[in-house]
PDB file of C-alpha atoms in Angstrom:
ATOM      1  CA  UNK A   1      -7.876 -28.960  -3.554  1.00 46.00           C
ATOM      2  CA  UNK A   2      -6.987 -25.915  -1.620  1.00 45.00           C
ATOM      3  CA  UNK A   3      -9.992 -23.186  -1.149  1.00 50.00           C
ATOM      4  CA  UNK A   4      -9.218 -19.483  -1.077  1.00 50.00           C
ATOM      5  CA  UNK A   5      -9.036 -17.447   1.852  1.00 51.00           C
ATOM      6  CA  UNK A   6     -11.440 -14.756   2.163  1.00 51.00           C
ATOM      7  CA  UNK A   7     -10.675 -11.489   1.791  1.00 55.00           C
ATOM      8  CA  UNK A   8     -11.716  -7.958   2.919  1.00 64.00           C
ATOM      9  CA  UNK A   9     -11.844  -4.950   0.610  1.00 87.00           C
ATOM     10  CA  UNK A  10      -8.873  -3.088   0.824  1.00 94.00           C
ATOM     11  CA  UNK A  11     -10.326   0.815   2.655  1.00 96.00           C
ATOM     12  CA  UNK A  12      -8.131   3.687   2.131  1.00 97.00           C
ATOM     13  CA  UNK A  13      -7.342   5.721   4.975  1.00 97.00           C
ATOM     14  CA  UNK A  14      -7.255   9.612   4.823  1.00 97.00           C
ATOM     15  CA  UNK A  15      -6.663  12.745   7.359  1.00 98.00           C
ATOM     16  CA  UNK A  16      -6.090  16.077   7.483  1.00 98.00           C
ATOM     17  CA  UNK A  17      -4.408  15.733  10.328  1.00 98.00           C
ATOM     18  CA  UNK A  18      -1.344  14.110   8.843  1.00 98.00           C
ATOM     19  CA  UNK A  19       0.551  15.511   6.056  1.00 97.00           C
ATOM     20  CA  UNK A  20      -0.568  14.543   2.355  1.00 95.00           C
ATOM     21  CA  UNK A  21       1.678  11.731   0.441  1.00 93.00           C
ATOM     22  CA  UNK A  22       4.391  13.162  -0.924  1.00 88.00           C
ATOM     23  CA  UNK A  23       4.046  11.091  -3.946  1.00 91.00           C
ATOM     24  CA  UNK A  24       1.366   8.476  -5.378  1.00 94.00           C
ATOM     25  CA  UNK A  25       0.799   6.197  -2.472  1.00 95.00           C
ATOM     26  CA  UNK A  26      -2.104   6.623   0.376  1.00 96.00           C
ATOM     27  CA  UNK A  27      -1.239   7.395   4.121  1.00 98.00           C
ATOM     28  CA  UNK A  28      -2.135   4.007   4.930  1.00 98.00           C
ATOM     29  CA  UNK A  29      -4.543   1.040   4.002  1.00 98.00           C
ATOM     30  CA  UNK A  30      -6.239  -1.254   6.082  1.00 97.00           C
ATOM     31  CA  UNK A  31      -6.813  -4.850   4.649  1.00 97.00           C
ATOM     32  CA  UNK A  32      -7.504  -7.881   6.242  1.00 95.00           C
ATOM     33  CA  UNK A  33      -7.461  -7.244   9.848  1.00 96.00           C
ATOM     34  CA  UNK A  34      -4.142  -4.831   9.605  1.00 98.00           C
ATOM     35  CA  UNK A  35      -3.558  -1.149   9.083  1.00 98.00           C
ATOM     36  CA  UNK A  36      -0.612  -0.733   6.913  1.00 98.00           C
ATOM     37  CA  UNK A  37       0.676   2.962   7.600  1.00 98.00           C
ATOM     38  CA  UNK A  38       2.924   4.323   4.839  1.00 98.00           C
ATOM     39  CA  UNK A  39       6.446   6.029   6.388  1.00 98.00           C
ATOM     40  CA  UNK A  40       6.221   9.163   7.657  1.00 98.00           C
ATOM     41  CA  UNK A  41       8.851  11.521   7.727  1.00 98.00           C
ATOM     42  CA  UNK A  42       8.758  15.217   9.285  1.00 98.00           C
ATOM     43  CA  UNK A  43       6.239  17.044   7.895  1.00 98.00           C
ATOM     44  CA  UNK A  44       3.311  18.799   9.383  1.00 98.00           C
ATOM     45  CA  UNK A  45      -0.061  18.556   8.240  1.00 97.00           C
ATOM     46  CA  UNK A  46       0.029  21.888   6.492  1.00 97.00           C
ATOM     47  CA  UNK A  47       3.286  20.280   4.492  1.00 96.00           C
ATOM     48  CA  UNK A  48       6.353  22.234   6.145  1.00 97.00           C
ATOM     49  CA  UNK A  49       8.924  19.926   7.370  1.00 97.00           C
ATOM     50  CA  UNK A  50      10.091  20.468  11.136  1.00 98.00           C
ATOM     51  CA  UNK A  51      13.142  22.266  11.931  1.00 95.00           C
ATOM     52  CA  UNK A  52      15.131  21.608  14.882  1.00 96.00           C
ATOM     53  CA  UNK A  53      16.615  18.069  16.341  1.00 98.00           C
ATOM     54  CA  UNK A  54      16.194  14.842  15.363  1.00 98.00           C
ATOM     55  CA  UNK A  55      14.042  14.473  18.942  1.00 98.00           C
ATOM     56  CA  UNK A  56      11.731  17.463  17.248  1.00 98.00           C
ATOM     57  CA  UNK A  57      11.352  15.699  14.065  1.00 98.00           C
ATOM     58  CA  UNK A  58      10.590  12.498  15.490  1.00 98.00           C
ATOM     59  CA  UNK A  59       7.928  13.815  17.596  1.00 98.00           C
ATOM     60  CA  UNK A  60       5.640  15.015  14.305  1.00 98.00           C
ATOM     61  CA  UNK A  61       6.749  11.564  12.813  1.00 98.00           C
ATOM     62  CA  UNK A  62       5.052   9.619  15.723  1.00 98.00           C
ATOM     63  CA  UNK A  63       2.302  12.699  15.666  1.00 98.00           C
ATOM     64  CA  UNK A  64       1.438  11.865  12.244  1.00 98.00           C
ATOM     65  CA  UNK A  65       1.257   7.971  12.677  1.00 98.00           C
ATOM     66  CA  UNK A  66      -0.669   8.769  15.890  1.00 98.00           C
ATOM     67  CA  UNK A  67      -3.663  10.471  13.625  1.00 98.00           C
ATOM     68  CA  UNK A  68      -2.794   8.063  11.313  1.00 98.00           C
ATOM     69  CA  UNK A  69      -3.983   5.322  13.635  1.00 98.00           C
ATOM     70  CA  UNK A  70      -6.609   7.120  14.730  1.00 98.00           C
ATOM     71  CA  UNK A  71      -7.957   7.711  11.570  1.00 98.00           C
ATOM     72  CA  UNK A  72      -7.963   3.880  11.128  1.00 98.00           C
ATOM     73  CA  UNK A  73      -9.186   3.319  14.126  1.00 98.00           C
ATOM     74  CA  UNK A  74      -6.360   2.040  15.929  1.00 98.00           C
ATOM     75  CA  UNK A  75      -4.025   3.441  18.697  1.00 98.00           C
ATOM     76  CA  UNK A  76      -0.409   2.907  18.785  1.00 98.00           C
ATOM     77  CA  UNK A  77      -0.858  -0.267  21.613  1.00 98.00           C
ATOM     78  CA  UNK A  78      -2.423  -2.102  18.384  1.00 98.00           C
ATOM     79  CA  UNK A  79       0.613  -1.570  16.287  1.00 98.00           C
ATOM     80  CA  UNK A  80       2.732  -4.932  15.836  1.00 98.00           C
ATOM     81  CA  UNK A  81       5.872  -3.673  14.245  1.00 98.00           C
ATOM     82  CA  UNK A  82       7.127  -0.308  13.019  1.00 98.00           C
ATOM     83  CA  UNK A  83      10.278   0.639  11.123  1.00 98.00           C
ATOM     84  CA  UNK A  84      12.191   3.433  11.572  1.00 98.00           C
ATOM     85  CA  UNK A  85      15.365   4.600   8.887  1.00 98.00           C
ATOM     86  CA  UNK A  86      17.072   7.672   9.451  1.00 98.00           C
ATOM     87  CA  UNK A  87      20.106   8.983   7.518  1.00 97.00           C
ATOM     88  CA  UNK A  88      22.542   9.124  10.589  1.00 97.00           C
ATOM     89  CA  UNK A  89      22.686   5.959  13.040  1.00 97.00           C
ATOM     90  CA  UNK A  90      24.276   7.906  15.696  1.00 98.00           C
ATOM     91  CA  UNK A  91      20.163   9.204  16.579  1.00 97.00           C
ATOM     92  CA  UNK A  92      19.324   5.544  17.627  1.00 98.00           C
ATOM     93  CA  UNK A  93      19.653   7.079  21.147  1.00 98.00           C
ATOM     94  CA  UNK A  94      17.419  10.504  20.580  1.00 98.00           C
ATOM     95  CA  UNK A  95      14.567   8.519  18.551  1.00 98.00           C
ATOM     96  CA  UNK A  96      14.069   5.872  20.658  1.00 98.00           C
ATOM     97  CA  UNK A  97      13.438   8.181  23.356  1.00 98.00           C
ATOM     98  CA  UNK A  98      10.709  10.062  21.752  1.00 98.00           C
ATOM     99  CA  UNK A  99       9.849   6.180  20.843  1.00 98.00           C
ATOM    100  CA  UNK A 100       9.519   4.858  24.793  1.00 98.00           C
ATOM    101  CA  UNK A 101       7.024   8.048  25.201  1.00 98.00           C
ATOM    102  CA  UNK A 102       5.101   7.540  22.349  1.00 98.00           C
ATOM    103  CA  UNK A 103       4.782   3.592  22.903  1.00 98.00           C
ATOM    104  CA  UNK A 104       4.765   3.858  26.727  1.00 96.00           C
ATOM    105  CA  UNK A 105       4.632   0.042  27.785  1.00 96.00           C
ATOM    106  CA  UNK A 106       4.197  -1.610  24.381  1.00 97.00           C
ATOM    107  CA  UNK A 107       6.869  -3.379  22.496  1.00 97.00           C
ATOM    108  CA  UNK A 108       6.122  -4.108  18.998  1.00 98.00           C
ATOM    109  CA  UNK A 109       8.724  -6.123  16.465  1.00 98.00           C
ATOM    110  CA  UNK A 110      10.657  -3.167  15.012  1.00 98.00           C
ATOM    111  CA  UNK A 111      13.645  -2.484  12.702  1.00 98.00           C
ATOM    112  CA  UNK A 112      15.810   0.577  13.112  1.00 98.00           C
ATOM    113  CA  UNK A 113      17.779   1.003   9.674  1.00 98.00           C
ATOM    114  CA  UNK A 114      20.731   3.959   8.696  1.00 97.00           C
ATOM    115  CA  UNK A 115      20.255   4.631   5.159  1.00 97.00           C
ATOM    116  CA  UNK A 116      22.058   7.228   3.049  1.00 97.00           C
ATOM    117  CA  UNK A 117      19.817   9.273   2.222  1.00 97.00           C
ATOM    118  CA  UNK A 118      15.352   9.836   2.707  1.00 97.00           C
ATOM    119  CA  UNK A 119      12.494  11.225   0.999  1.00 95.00           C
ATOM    120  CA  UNK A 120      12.446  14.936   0.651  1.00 95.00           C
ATOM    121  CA  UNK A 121      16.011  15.208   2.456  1.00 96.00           C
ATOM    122  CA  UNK A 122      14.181  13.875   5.850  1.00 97.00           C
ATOM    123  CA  UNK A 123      16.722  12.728   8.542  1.00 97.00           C
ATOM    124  CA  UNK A 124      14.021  10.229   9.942  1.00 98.00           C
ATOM    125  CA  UNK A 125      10.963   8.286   8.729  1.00 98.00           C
ATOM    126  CA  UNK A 126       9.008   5.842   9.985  1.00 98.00           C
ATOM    127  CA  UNK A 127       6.316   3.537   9.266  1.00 98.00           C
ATOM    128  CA  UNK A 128       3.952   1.152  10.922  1.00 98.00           C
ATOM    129  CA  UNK A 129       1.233  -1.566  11.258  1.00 98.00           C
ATOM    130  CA  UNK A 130      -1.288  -1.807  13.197  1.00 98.00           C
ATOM    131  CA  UNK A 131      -3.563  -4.532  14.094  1.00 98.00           C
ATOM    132  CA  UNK A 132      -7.154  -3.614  13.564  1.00 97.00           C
ATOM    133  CA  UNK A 133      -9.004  -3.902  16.585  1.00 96.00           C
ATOM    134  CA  UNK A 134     -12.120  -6.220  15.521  1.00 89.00           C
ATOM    135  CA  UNK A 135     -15.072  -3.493  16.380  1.00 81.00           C
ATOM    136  CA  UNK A 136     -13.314  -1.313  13.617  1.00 73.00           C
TER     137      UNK A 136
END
């Protein structure tokens, strides 16, 4: 007979200091050790999405998971593996140098994934998880 794991109540995770969901879904949830960030895509946290380069709009993408994380508790060295889809594959090179600042010397798992087309016309989201440290 097997005996069930477990489990922690799932917390919601709020800030002001990341943009609202653009739908019905929460910024991110942490459950079970992990922080499960939903994907961000260029908006500030008054709501008005970036203008400028791809470089630009990554930045308040990483921005927002940063408070995000924060929020949570976390810090982007506790993140295990992010995903990032953008709408043109040709800014692999300009993300992932906004990505080696933000990360610095960490290297979590990640996917990088051309799709044909994002939320709210966005030419870049990404989304995360985060291991929880085990004070938080």
């Amino acid at each position: 007979m097997f005996k069930k794991a477990a489990t922690k109540a799932m917390e919601f995770i709020s800030t002001a200091r990341a943009p609202p969901p653009a739908a019905p879904y929460s910024q991110a949830i942490k459950a079970n050790g992990f922080l499960h960030i939903s994907g961000q895509v260029p908006l500030t946290p008054e709501n008005k999405m970036v203008e400028g380069d791809i470089q630009a709009k990554s930045q308040q993408c990483f921005d927002n998971l940063r408070a995000i994380l924060q929020a949570g508790g976390c810090s982007p060295k506790d993140i295990v593996k992010i995903n990032i889809y953008t709408n043109d594959i040709t800014n692999f090179k300009s993300v992932n140098e906004v990505y080696v600042k933000f990360f610095e010397d960490h290297r979590p798992a990640r996917s990088f994934v051309a799709v044909k087309a994002l939320p709210l016309n966005a030419d870049v989201e990404i989304e995360a998880t985060a291991l929880v440290p085990e004070n938080n």
